[in-house]
Every structure is written in structure tokens, then in C-alpha cells.
Coordinates of C-alpha atoms in Angstrom, one line a residue:
M289 CA -21.6 2.1 -12.2
A290 CA -18.7 2.0 -14.8
L291 CA -15.0 1.7 -14.0
Y292 CA -13.0 4.7 -15.1
P293 CA -9.2 4.3 -15.5
L294 CA -7.2 6.7 -13.3
F295 CA -3.8 5.7 -14.8
A296 CA -2.9 8.6 -17.0
A297 CA 0.8 9.3 -17.4
G298 CA 2.3 10.4 -14.1
A299 CA 0.4 7.9 -11.9
L300 CA 2.3 7.2 -8.7
L301 CA 3.3 3.6 -7.9
P302 CA 5.1 3.5 -4.6
L303 CA 5.6 -0.3 -4.0
L304 CA 9.0 -0.3 -2.3
T305 CA 11.6 -2.7 -0.9
A306 CA 14.8 -1.5 0.8
Y307 CA 17.9 -3.5 1.6
P308 CA 19.6 -4.2 4.0
I309 CA 17.0 -4.5 6.7
A310 CA 18.3 -3.0 10.0
A311 CA 18.1 -5.2 13.1
A312 CA 15.6 -2.9 14.8
Q313 CA 13.5 -2.5 11.6
D314 CA 10.5 -4.4 12.9
G315 CA 9.3 -1.3 14.8
T316 CA 8.2 -2.5 18.2
A317 CA 4.6 -1.3 18.7
Q318 CA 3.2 -0.2 22.0
A319 CA 0.1 -2.3 23.1
G320 CA -3.1 -0.4 22.8
S321 CA -6.8 -0.5 21.9
V322 CA -8.2 0.0 18.5
D323 CA -7.0 3.2 16.9
I324 CA -9.3 5.1 14.5
V325 CA -7.8 7.7 12.2
T326 CA -9.6 9.9 9.7
I327 CA -8.2 9.4 6.2
T328 CA -7.7 12.2 3.7
P329 CA -7.4 11.4 0.0
D330 CA -4.4 13.0 -1.8
L331 CA -4.4 14.1 -5.4
Q332 CA -4.0 10.4 -6.5
A333 CA -6.9 9.3 -4.3
R334 CA -4.6 7.4 -1.9
M335 CA -4.9 7.8 1.9
T336 CA -2.9 10.1 4.2
V337 CA -3.2 10.2 7.9
P338 CA -1.8 12.6 10.6
V339 CA 1.5 11.3 12.2
H340 CA 3.6 12.6 15.1
I341 CA 7.3 11.9 15.4
G342 CA 9.1 11.7 18.7
V343 CA 12.1 13.9 18.8
D344 CA 14.1 15.7 21.5
N345 CA 13.7 19.5 21.1
A346 CA 16.1 21.3 23.4
Q347 CA 14.4 24.7 22.9
T348 CA 10.8 23.6 23.6
G349 CA 11.5 20.5 25.7
S350 CA 8.9 18.8 23.5
K351 CA 9.3 15.1 22.5
Q352 CA 6.5 15.3 19.9
S353 CA 6.7 17.0 16.5
G354 CA 3.9 17.2 14.0
P355 CA 1.3 16.3 12.9
Y356 CA 2.7 15.4 9.5
R357 CA 0.8 14.0 6.6
F358 CA 1.9 10.4 5.9
M359 CA 0.5 8.1 3.2
I360 CA -0.6 4.6 4.3
D361 CA 1.1 2.1 1.9
T362 CA 0.5 -1.7 2.4
G363 CA 2.8 -2.2 -0.6
A364 CA 5.8 -0.5 0.9
E365 CA 8.1 -2.7 3.1
R366 CA 9.6 0.3 5.0
T367 CA 8.3 3.4 6.6
I368 CA 9.8 6.3 4.6
L369 CA 10.3 10.0 5.4
S370 CA 10.8 12.9 3.0
R371 CA 14.3 14.4 2.9
D372 CA 12.9 17.8 3.9
L373 CA 11.2 16.4 7.0
A374 CA 14.3 14.5 8.1
R375 CA 16.3 17.7 7.7
Q376 CA 13.8 19.7 9.6
L377 CA 13.8 17.3 12.5
G378 CA 17.6 16.9 12.5
L379 CA 17.4 13.1 12.4
A380 CA 20.7 11.1 12.7
S381 CA 22.1 9.4 9.6
A382 CA 22.0 5.6 9.6
G383 CA 23.9 4.9 6.4
Q384 CA 22.6 4.0 3.0
A385 CA 20.6 1.2 1.4
L386 CA 19.5 0.0 -2.0
L387 CA 15.8 0.7 -2.5
V388 CA 13.8 -1.3 -5.1
G389 CA 10.9 0.7 -6.5
V390 CA 8.4 0.1 -9.2
A391 CA 10.5 1.9 -11.8
G392 CA 13.9 0.7 -10.8
T393 CA 16.5 0.6 -8.0
Q394 CA 18.1 3.6 -6.3
E395 CA 20.6 4.1 -3.5
V396 CA 19.0 6.1 -0.7
D397 CA 20.1 7.7 2.6
L398 CA 18.7 6.2 5.9
V399 CA 17.9 8.0 9.1
E400 CA 17.1 6.7 12.6
V401 CA 13.6 7.5 13.8
E402 CA 13.2 7.2 17.6
E403 CA 9.4 7.1 17.6
I404 CA 6.5 7.4 15.2
N405 CA 3.0 7.9 16.6
L406 CA -0.1 7.1 14.5
G407 CA -3.1 8.0 16.7
R408 CA -2.5 6.3 20.0
R409 CA -0.1 3.8 18.6
S410 CA 3.7 4.2 18.9
F411 CA 6.4 2.5 16.9
Y412 CA 10.0 2.6 18.1
G413 CA 13.4 2.1 16.6
L414 CA 12.8 2.5 12.9
T415 CA 15.4 3.0 10.3
A416 CA 13.8 4.9 7.5
P417 CA 14.8 5.6 3.9
L418 CA 14.6 9.2 2.6
L419 CA 12.9 10.2 -0.6
D420 CA 12.1 13.5 -2.3
G421 CA 8.8 14.8 -0.9
R422 CA 7.6 16.0 -4.3
W423 CA 7.5 12.4 -5.5
I424 CA 6.0 11.0 -2.3
G425 CA 3.2 13.6 -2.4
A426 CA 3.3 13.6 1.4
D427 CA 5.7 14.1 4.4
G428 CA 6.3 10.3 4.5
I429 CA 4.9 6.8 4.0
I430 CA 3.7 4.4 6.7
G431 CA 4.9 1.0 5.5
L432 CA 4.7 -2.6 6.5
D433 CA 7.3 -2.3 9.3
S434 CA 4.7 -0.3 11.2
L435 CA 1.7 -2.5 10.4
Q436 CA 2.8 -6.1 11.0
D437 CA 0.6 -8.3 13.2
Q438 CA -2.3 -5.8 12.9
R439 CA -5.5 -5.6 11.0
V440 CA -5.8 -2.5 8.9
L441 CA -9.5 -1.7 8.2
L442 CA -10.3 0.8 5.4
D443 CA -13.9 2.1 5.8
F444 CA -14.6 4.1 2.7
D445 CA -18.1 4.9 3.7
K446 CA -17.0 6.6 6.9
K447 CA -13.7 7.8 5.5
V448 CA -11.8 6.3 8.4
M449 CA -9.0 3.8 8.9
A450 CA -8.8 1.6 12.0
I451 CA -5.8 -0.3 13.3
G452 CA -6.0 -3.1 15.8
D453 CA -6.5 -6.8 16.1
A454 CA -9.3 -8.7 14.4
R455 CA -11.3 -9.1 17.6
Q456 CA -11.2 -5.5 18.5
L457 CA -12.3 -4.5 15.0
G458 CA -15.4 -6.8 15.1
G459 CA -13.9 -9.9 13.6
N460 CA -15.2 -11.0 10.2
S461 CA -18.7 -9.8 10.7
G462 CA -20.2 -8.1 7.7
F463 CA -17.6 -9.1 5.2
E464 CA -18.9 -11.2 2.3
I465 CA -15.6 -12.2 0.8
T466 CA -12.5 -13.5 2.7
V467 CA -9.4 -14.3 0.7
Q468 CA -6.5 -16.2 2.3
A469 CA -3.0 -15.0 1.4
R470 CA 0.6 -16.0 2.0
R471 CA 3.3 -13.8 3.4
R472 CA 6.5 -12.9 1.7
S473 CA 8.9 -10.2 2.9
G474 CA 6.0 -8.8 4.9
Q475 CA 3.7 -8.6 2.0
L476 CA 0.4 -10.5 1.9
I477 CA 0.0 -12.2 -1.5
M478 CA -3.3 -13.6 -2.8
T479 CA -2.4 -16.6 -4.9
N480 CA -5.7 -17.9 -6.1
A481 CA -6.9 -14.9 -8.1
M482 CA -7.8 -15.2 -11.8
V483 CA -7.4 -12.6 -14.5
D484 CA -9.2 -13.5 -17.7
G485 CA -8.9 -17.2 -16.7
V486 CA -5.2 -17.0 -15.8
R487 CA -4.1 -17.7 -12.3
T488 CA -2.5 -14.5 -10.9
D489 CA -0.8 -13.5 -7.7
I490 CA -2.2 -10.2 -6.3
I491 CA -0.8 -7.8 -3.7
I492 CA -3.0 -5.2 -2.1
D493 CA -1.2 -1.9 -2.5
T494 CA -2.9 1.1 -0.8
G495 CA -0.1 3.4 -2.0
S496 CA -0.9 2.9 -5.7
D497 CA -3.9 4.4 -7.5
T498 CA -3.4 2.0 -10.5
P499 CA -3.8 -1.8 -10.9
L500 CA -0.3 -2.8 -12.2
Q501 CA 0.3 -6.2 -13.8
K502 CA 3.5 -7.9 -15.0
A503 CA 4.2 -7.2 -18.6
V504 CA 4.4 -10.9 -19.4
A505 CA 0.6 -11.1 -18.8
R506 CA -0.3 -8.3 -21.2
R507 CA -3.0 -9.7 -23.5
H508 CA -5.3 -6.8 -24.1
A509 CA -2.9 -3.9 -24.4
Q510 CA -4.5 -0.9 -26.1
E511 CA -2.0 2.0 -25.7
Q512 CA 1.2 3.0 -24.0
T513 CA 1.9 5.4 -21.1
S514 CA 4.6 6.1 -18.6
L515 CA 4.4 5.9 -14.8
I516 CA 6.3 7.9 -12.2
S517 CA 7.5 6.1 -9.0
V518 CA 7.8 7.9 -5.7
T519 CA 11.5 7.6 -6.3
G520 CA 11.1 10.0 -9.2
Q521 CA 12.0 7.3 -11.7
T522 CA 9.8 6.5 -14.7
I523 CA 8.8 3.3 -16.3
A524 CA 7.2 2.6 -19.6
A525 CA 3.9 0.7 -19.5
D526 CA 1.1 -0.5 -21.6
V527 CA -2.6 0.2 -20.9
G528 CA -5.2 -2.5 -21.2
L529 CA -8.4 -4.0 -19.8
A530 CA -9.1 -7.3 -18.0
R531 CA -12.5 -8.7 -18.9
T532 CA -12.8 -10.5 -15.6
L533 CA -10.9 -10.4 -12.3
V534 CA -11.9 -13.1 -9.8
L535 CA -11.1 -12.8 -6.1
G536 CA -12.5 -15.7 -4.1
G537 CA -16.2 -15.7 -4.9
L538 CA -16.2 -12.2 -6.3
T539 CA -15.9 -11.4 -10.0
M540 CA -15.1 -7.9 -11.2
S541 CA -15.7 -7.0 -14.9
N542 CA -13.8 -4.7 -17.2
T543 CA -11.0 -3.8 -14.9
P544 CA -8.4 -1.3 -16.2
L545 CA -4.8 -2.5 -16.0
V546 CA -1.3 -1.1 -16.6
F547 CA 1.3 -3.6 -17.7
A548 CA 5.0 -3.2 -16.9
D549 CA 8.1 -5.2 -16.0
A550 CA 8.4 -3.7 -12.5
P551 CA 11.5 -4.7 -10.5
P552 CA 9.6 -5.5 -7.2
F553 CA 7.9 -8.5 -8.9
K554 CA 11.3 -10.1 -9.3
T555 CA 12.4 -9.0 -5.8
L556 CA 9.3 -10.7 -4.3
K557 CA 9.9 -13.8 -6.5
L558 CA 6.7 -13.2 -8.4
D559 CA 8.4 -13.1 -11.8
K560 CA 7.7 -16.7 -12.8
R561 CA 3.9 -16.3 -13.4
P562 CA 1.4 -13.5 -13.8
A563 CA 1.3 -11.1 -10.8
M564 CA -0.3 -7.7 -10.2
L565 CA -0.7 -4.9 -7.7
L566 CA -4.3 -4.0 -6.8
G567 CA -4.5 -0.3 -6.1
M568 CA -6.8 2.2 -4.5
D569 CA -8.7 2.7 -7.7
Q570 CA -10.2 -0.7 -7.3
L571 CA -10.3 -0.9 -3.5
R572 CA -12.6 2.2 -3.3
L573 CA -15.3 0.2 -5.1
F574 CA -15.9 -1.6 -1.9
R575 CA -17.6 -0.4 1.3
R576 CA -14.8 -1.7 3.5
V577 CA -11.5 -3.6 3.0
A578 CA -9.7 -5.3 5.9
I579 CA -6.0 -6.3 5.5
D580 CA -5.2 -8.7 8.3
F581 CA -1.5 -9.4 8.6
S582 CA -2.0 -11.6 11.7
S583 CA -4.4 -14.1 10.0
R584 CA -2.9 -13.6 6.5
S585 CA -6.3 -12.7 5.0
I586 CA -8.0 -9.9 3.1
L587 CA -11.7 -9.3 3.6
F588 CA -14.1 -7.4 1.4
D589 CA -17.4 -5.7 2.2
M590 CA -19.5 -5.5 -0.9
P591 CA -21.0 -2.2 -2.1
R592 CA -24.6 -1.5 -1.5
G593 CA -26.8 -2.6 -4.4
L594 CA -24.1 -4.8 -5.9
P595 CA -23.2 -2.6 -9.0
M596 CA -23.1 -4.2 -12.4
Q597 CA -19.4 -4.8 -12.6
F598 CA -19.6 -7.2 -9.6
G599 CA -20.9 -10.7 -9.6
M600 CA -21.0 -13.4 -7.0
N601 CA -19.9 -17.0 -8.1

């Protein structure tokens, strides 16, 4: 099975960091059992899920509005709403903040979100940046502030996503590869990956369809393109190919990459050596991927038949 690049001009790269962080930004989660949500691919093959938002509606007396289509983005620090949705719900302003996106920084408006419901899980007291819905490609983004201390299980065979703790989700059973990571600004960063023999930091970014690597590491650039961030900003990038990408005991061959000097690399202090974002284009090659924020680990379930671009060390 060959790898086909999905990074034509206009690919969306939503890795986002917003400052300042509001005091209530951790998003207190209501305790609950495993929550399973059917995932729907959008035009960029990322994942969207139905989300309800808790609001006071004087006319209907309802405290639930939705469902709305939100993208799950493990590369975004904050949960984000589209401007149109915030206007529709009449959410209160919470000031402004500087948002750092893949293509640059931008001052954005903030709103107070009383409650967000993903399946049976509720998250309270969020302060969410607003972006233009046409660039998000959805009504909003579920970010790390709503996923901390959880395991996010992406089951591509069944087209479902499950959220819960590791024990509730079956532990590590069935996963051939477990890669330990360190945490920085809520992100899980794999530090022992190798790209063409060069040690590289890797962030799993479910909001991106394109593997993005720091421009300093470009060694096989073949052509140029431009990328569009969910902020609407663009960034010039080079297109290339990595002969080998090694994660733990797994080797992936002929992995398409895009190279750019994206601001989040510096924000996350990943600008001193090669670093990259691993997007949905590569994650979908696996049967399952579990991103465990509690144990700081990423687990991979190998595809059936072990296609040719995979090899076990």
C-alpha cells in the first residue's frame, strides 16, 4: 500500500496556542464512564464529533444547544468556537488574547463558555478563542483543555473515538507499539523519533492532515507549496519525502513531509533541533491510535497484514 501525499496547497494546519491562559481554562470535567463518539471525516480527512453547548435560553427554557460539529485537535491548546456560533449563542465576551497558529500570530476575541458536552462528558468554565468558521471547517475545535488526564482512542476500523481512562478503555492490550512522551504546555511530545537518522521531536496533531516538519530539517525538498492555517493566514512551505520515520520499534518508509518555519515550534521550545507534527494522513494508516495524556504515552495498533511501508525493528 503506497503513501499518497495529501498536502496540496490549501491544506489546513490548526496547531494553536493562545495566551494568556485564563484561570478557569483547565475545563473541569464531570466524572463519567467511557464515552464513545462516532467520528465523521471532514474534507481534510480530520475528525469531527457532535458537541452540545450549555446555554440559558429564556424562550425555550433549554440549557442545551446543538449538536454542533466540532473537530478533535490534539495539537490545539484551547477549545475554539467559530464566530458565527458564538454570535448565535450570544456568548459573553471575555476579552482578547494573542493566538499563535502554524502560519503566524493573531489577536483574537475570547468568549466565556459555561458548558461543553461531548457525549456524556461535560466540561465547565472554558474561555474560548473565536475564529472564522470557514477556516476551521467546522463549528469549533475541541482542544487539549478538554482532553487532559484522559485517553483519547482513535479506532479507524470502527470509525469511533472513545474518551476515558486507560483501564476503562482496555489498557494497553492489542497495541504493538508504545512510545513514551513528555508534556509541554499540555502537548505530548515524542522525543526519541528518528527521521532519516536524525533525532526528531514529534507531536501527534489530529487537527492536521499533513506531516509538518521544521524548515531547518529540510533535506529532501522537491517543490514548494503554501499552507492555510485555521486562522486564515498562509505560510510558504517546501514539499519533500522522508525515506524512514522511526517511532519506537516501528519504521515507516517514504513518508511525505511539508517543511516550514512554523511559529508554534518556537512557542513550544522545539526550535533548537528538528521537530515535526504528525497528522491524520499518517495516523489513519494504523488500525487504532491511543493518545494517553495521563500516562504520557502514545500507543499504535498495527494494520492487518503489515503493509510494505511498515517494518518492525
